[in-house]
PDB file of C-alpha atoms in Angstrom:
ATOM      1  CA  MET T  54     -25.668  -7.155 -10.223  1.00 41.00           C
ATOM      2  CA  ALA T  55     -22.121  -8.256 -10.851  1.00 45.00           C
ATOM      3  CA  ALA T  56     -21.179  -7.874  -7.182  1.00 47.00           C
ATOM      4  CA  GLN T  57     -23.501 -10.681  -6.116  1.00 49.00           C
ATOM      5  CA  GLY T  58     -22.123 -13.046  -8.737  1.00 46.00           C
ATOM      6  CA  SER T  59     -18.559 -12.391  -7.636  1.00 55.00           C
ATOM      7  CA  SER T  60     -19.147 -13.138  -3.962  1.00 57.00           C
ATOM      8  CA  THR T  61     -18.885 -16.668  -2.661  1.00 56.00           C
ATOM      9  CA  PRO T  62     -21.541 -18.570  -0.719  1.00 60.00           C
ATOM     10  CA  ALA T  63     -21.307 -18.690   3.063  1.00 59.00           C
ATOM     11  CA  GLY T  64     -18.733 -21.104   4.425  1.00 63.00           C
ATOM     12  CA  GLU T  65     -16.385 -20.878   1.452  1.00 77.00           C
ATOM     13  CA  SER T  66     -12.933 -19.383   1.482  1.00 85.00           C
ATOM     14  CA  VAL T  67     -10.605 -17.645  -0.949  1.00 93.00           C
ATOM     15  CA  ARG T  68      -6.846 -17.247  -1.329  1.00 95.00           C
ATOM     16  CA  VAL T  69      -5.441 -14.307   0.596  1.00 96.00           C
ATOM     17  CA  ASP T  70      -3.567 -12.877  -2.415  1.00 95.00           C
ATOM     18  CA  ALA T  71      -6.699 -13.028  -4.579  1.00 96.00           C
ATOM     19  CA  TRP T  72      -8.815 -11.346  -1.891  1.00 96.00           C
ATOM     20  CA  ILE T  73      -6.295  -8.551  -1.288  1.00 96.00           C
ATOM     21  CA  TRP T  74      -6.281  -7.832  -5.014  1.00 96.00           C
ATOM     22  CA  SER T  75     -10.073  -8.196  -5.340  1.00 95.00           C
ATOM     23  CA  VAL T  76     -10.810  -5.545  -2.713  1.00 95.00           C
ATOM     24  CA  ARG T  77      -8.218  -3.189  -4.197  1.00 95.00           C
ATOM     25  CA  LEU T  78      -5.665  -3.144  -1.381  1.00 95.00           C
ATOM     26  CA  THR T  79      -2.986  -3.767  -4.038  1.00 95.00           C
ATOM     27  CA  LYS T  80      -2.934  -2.781  -7.676  1.00 95.00           C
ATOM     28  CA  THR T  81      -2.144  -6.222  -9.082  1.00 95.00           C
ATOM     29  CA  ARG T  82      -2.471  -9.790  -7.910  1.00 94.00           C
ATOM     30  CA  SER T  83       1.238 -10.355  -8.416  1.00 95.00           C
ATOM     31  CA  GLN T  84       1.934  -7.471  -6.009  1.00 95.00           C
ATOM     32  CA  ALA T  85      -0.334  -9.156  -3.470  1.00 95.00           C
ATOM     33  CA  ALA T  86       1.451 -12.485  -3.908  1.00 95.00           C
ATOM     34  CA  SER T  87       4.860 -10.801  -3.637  1.00 96.00           C
ATOM     35  CA  ALA T  88       3.792  -9.074  -0.424  1.00 96.00           C
ATOM     36  CA  CYS T  89       2.753 -12.452   1.007  1.00 95.00           C
ATOM     37  CA  LYS T  90       6.030 -14.088   0.000  1.00 96.00           C
ATOM     38  CA  ALA T  91       8.029 -11.224   1.534  1.00 95.00           C
ATOM     39  CA  GLY T  92       6.207 -11.575   4.853  1.00 95.00           C
ATOM     40  CA  HIS T  93       4.269  -8.298   4.579  1.00 96.00           C
ATOM     41  CA  VAL T  94       0.889  -9.983   5.026  1.00 96.00           C
ATOM     42  CA  ARG T  95      -0.344 -11.392   8.324  1.00 96.00           C
ATOM     43  CA  VAL T  96      -3.662 -13.094   8.945  1.00 96.00           C
ATOM     44  CA  ASN T  97      -4.737 -13.220  12.588  1.00 95.00           C
ATOM     45  CA  GLY T  98      -1.134 -12.382  13.569  1.00 93.00           C
ATOM     46  CA  ASP T  99       0.584 -15.121  11.524  1.00 95.00           C
ATOM     47  CA  ARG T 100       2.650 -14.608   8.385  1.00 96.00           C
ATOM     48  CA  VAL T 101       0.976 -16.355   5.491  1.00 95.00           C
ATOM     49  CA  LYS T 102       1.757 -17.640   2.022  1.00 96.00           C
ATOM     50  CA  PRO T 103      -0.276 -16.462  -0.980  1.00 95.00           C
ATOM     51  CA  ALA T 104      -2.397 -19.638  -1.015  1.00 95.00           C
ATOM     52  CA  HIS T 105      -3.591 -19.239   2.596  1.00 96.00           C
ATOM     53  CA  THR T 106      -7.396 -19.242   2.772  1.00 95.00           C
ATOM     54  CA  LEU T 107      -9.421 -16.376   4.202  1.00 94.00           C
ATOM     55  CA  ARG T 108     -12.805 -16.543   5.879  1.00 93.00           C
ATOM     56  CA  PRO T 109     -15.110 -13.766   7.112  1.00 93.00           C
ATOM     57  CA  GLY T 110     -13.928 -12.429  10.461  1.00 93.00           C
ATOM     58  CA  ASP T 111     -10.204 -12.900   9.746  1.00 94.00           C
ATOM     59  CA  GLN T 112      -7.950  -9.947  10.511  1.00 96.00           C
ATOM     60  CA  VAL T 113      -5.539  -9.072   7.680  1.00 96.00           C
ATOM     61  CA  ARG T 114      -2.508  -6.839   8.263  1.00 96.00           C
ATOM     62  CA  LEU T 115      -0.822  -5.673   5.056  1.00 95.00           C
ATOM     63  CA  PHE T 116       2.241  -3.468   4.718  1.00 94.00           C
ATOM     64  CA  HIS T 117       2.243  -2.085   1.184  1.00 89.00           C
ATOM     65  CA  ALA T 118       3.393   1.137  -0.473  1.00 85.00           C
ATOM     66  CA  GLY T 119       4.907   2.475   2.740  1.00 84.00           C
ATOM     67  CA  ARG T 120       1.668   2.162   4.673  1.00 88.00           C
ATOM     68  CA  GLU T 121       0.254  -0.425   7.032  1.00 92.00           C
ATOM     69  CA  ARG T 122      -3.348  -1.505   6.423  1.00 94.00           C
ATOM     70  CA  LEU T 123      -5.286  -3.375   9.093  1.00 96.00           C
ATOM     71  CA  VAL T 124      -8.615  -4.756   7.864  1.00 96.00           C
ATOM     72  CA  VAL T 125     -11.166  -7.301   9.067  1.00 96.00           C
ATOM     73  CA  VAL T 126     -12.733  -9.457   6.351  1.00 95.00           C
ATOM     74  CA  SER T 127     -16.498  -8.991   6.275  1.00 94.00           C
ATOM     75  CA  ARG T 128     -17.240 -10.535   2.878  1.00 93.00           C
ATOM     76  CA  ILE T 129     -15.403 -12.916   0.575  1.00 94.00           C
ATOM     77  CA  VAL T 130     -15.063 -12.027  -3.110  1.00 94.00           C
ATOM     78  CA  ARG T 131     -13.180 -13.948  -5.769  1.00 90.00           C
ATOM     79  CA  LYS T 132     -13.155 -11.467  -8.641  1.00 93.00           C
ATOM     80  CA  ARG T 133     -12.025  -7.855  -8.601  1.00 94.00           C
ATOM     81  CA  VAL T 134     -14.901  -5.542  -7.789  1.00 94.00           C
ATOM     82  CA  GLY T 135     -15.462  -1.813  -8.065  1.00 94.00           C
ATOM     83  CA  ALA T 136     -14.235   0.529  -5.370  1.00 94.00           C
ATOM     84  CA  PRO T 137     -17.669   1.166  -3.771  1.00 95.00           C
ATOM     85  CA  VAL T 138     -18.298  -2.596  -3.488  1.00 94.00           C
ATOM     86  CA  ALA T 139     -14.732  -3.307  -2.340  1.00 95.00           C
ATOM     87  CA  VAL T 140     -15.105  -1.003   0.676  1.00 94.00           C
ATOM     88  CA  GLN T 141     -18.099  -3.056   1.819  1.00 95.00           C
ATOM     89  CA  CYS T 142     -15.998  -6.248   1.861  1.00 94.00           C
ATOM     90  CA  TYR T 143     -13.862  -5.233   4.842  1.00 96.00           C
ATOM     91  CA  VAL T 144     -13.801  -3.088   7.948  1.00 95.00           C
ATOM     92  CA  ASP T 145     -10.815  -0.749   7.849  1.00 94.00           C
ATOM     93  CA  ASN T 146      -9.057  -0.391  11.214  1.00 94.00           C
ATOM     94  CA  SER T 147      -5.889   1.098   9.727  1.00 91.00           C
ATOM     95  CA  PRO T 148      -4.085   3.924  11.472  1.00 89.00           C
ATOM     96  CA  PRO T 149      -4.375   7.211   9.605  1.00 87.00           C
ATOM     97  CA  PRO T 150      -1.698   7.773   6.982  1.00 80.00           C
ATOM     98  CA  PRO T 151       1.250   9.838   8.175  1.00 73.00           C
ATOM     99  CA  PRO T 152       1.114  13.503   7.215  1.00 76.00           C
ATOM    100  CA  ARG T 153       3.114  14.412   4.193  1.00 73.00           C
ATOM    101  CA  GLU T 154       6.333  16.074   5.157  1.00 71.00           C
ATOM    102  CA  PHE T 155       6.973  19.570   3.988  1.00 62.00           C
ATOM    103  CA  THR T 156       9.607  19.464   1.301  1.00 58.00           C
ATOM    104  CA  ALA T 157      11.745  22.448   0.490  1.00 57.00           C
ATOM    105  CA  PRO T 158      11.261  23.704  -3.033  1.00 63.00           C
ATOM    106  CA  ILE T 159      13.899  22.583  -5.456  1.00 68.00           C
ATOM    107  CA  ALA T 160      16.395  25.320  -6.183  1.00 65.00           C
ATOM    108  CA  VAL T 161      15.976  26.577  -9.721  1.00 74.00           C
ATOM    109  CA  ARG T 162      18.944  28.162 -11.395  1.00 77.00           C
ATOM    110  CA  ASP T 163      18.684  30.764 -14.088  1.00 83.00           C
ATOM    111  CA  ARG T 164      19.119  29.473 -17.591  1.00 85.00           C
ATOM    112  CA  GLY T 165      22.627  29.839 -18.916  1.00 85.00           C
ATOM    113  CA  THR T 166      24.375  30.173 -15.547  1.00 85.00           C
ATOM    114  CA  GLY T 167      26.088  26.813 -15.943  1.00 87.00           C
ATOM    115  CA  ARG T 168      26.906  24.289 -13.260  1.00 88.00           C
ATOM    116  CA  PRO T 169      26.887  25.449  -9.654  1.00 86.00           C
ATOM    117  CA  THR T 170      30.276  26.069  -8.144  1.00 90.00           C
ATOM    118  CA  LYS T 171      31.400  24.254  -5.027  1.00 93.00           C
ATOM    119  CA  ARG T 172      30.480  27.346  -3.006  1.00 92.00           C
ATOM    120  CA  ASP T 173      26.984  27.489  -4.593  1.00 88.00           C
ATOM    121  CA  ARG T 174      26.429  23.801  -3.903  1.00 87.00           C
ATOM    122  CA  ARG T 175      27.422  24.174  -0.246  1.00 90.00           C
ATOM    123  CA  GLU T 176      25.069  27.137   0.169  1.00 87.00           C
ATOM    124  CA  LEU T 177      22.210  25.123  -1.352  1.00 81.00           C
ATOM    125  CA  GLU T 178      22.916  22.203   0.971  1.00 84.00           C
ATOM    126  CA  ARG T 179      22.989  24.498   3.991  1.00 85.00           C
ATOM    127  CA  LEU T 180      19.665  26.080   2.994  1.00 81.00           C
ATOM    128  CA  GLN T 181      18.063  22.659   2.486  1.00 76.00           C
ATOM    129  CA  GLY T 182      19.276  21.506   5.876  1.00 74.00           C
ATOM    130  CA  ASN T 183      21.489  18.690   4.580  1.00 72.00           C
ATOM    131  CA  GLN T 184      24.430  19.904   6.690  1.00 63.00           C
TER     132      GLN T 184
END
């Protein structure tokens, strides 16, 4: 069982950037560190640096990829684990993702008609709701 070998004994801690990457909240560890440096990561309400240590029970708030994630650490892992194991390492209290907005289909012009005229462009903008 690789998951048991990657978890740390009770009482130990791990860097916040390494944990965020390990439980697959970000794609890479450098993205996790960049989020910390930019102030997009808060632990128990405080902005933290990448080297801040996490312990079980800490609340982590991460704003990444246009979405806010609010998780409570339930288990510490040092190495990246699979998705089913990663979900067991935290309790997700995040708000549901916003619904995807309906986007108007992109206007497709017939082949060979050339560039749209100023009148055509204005009609397209009016139909798309840009004006």
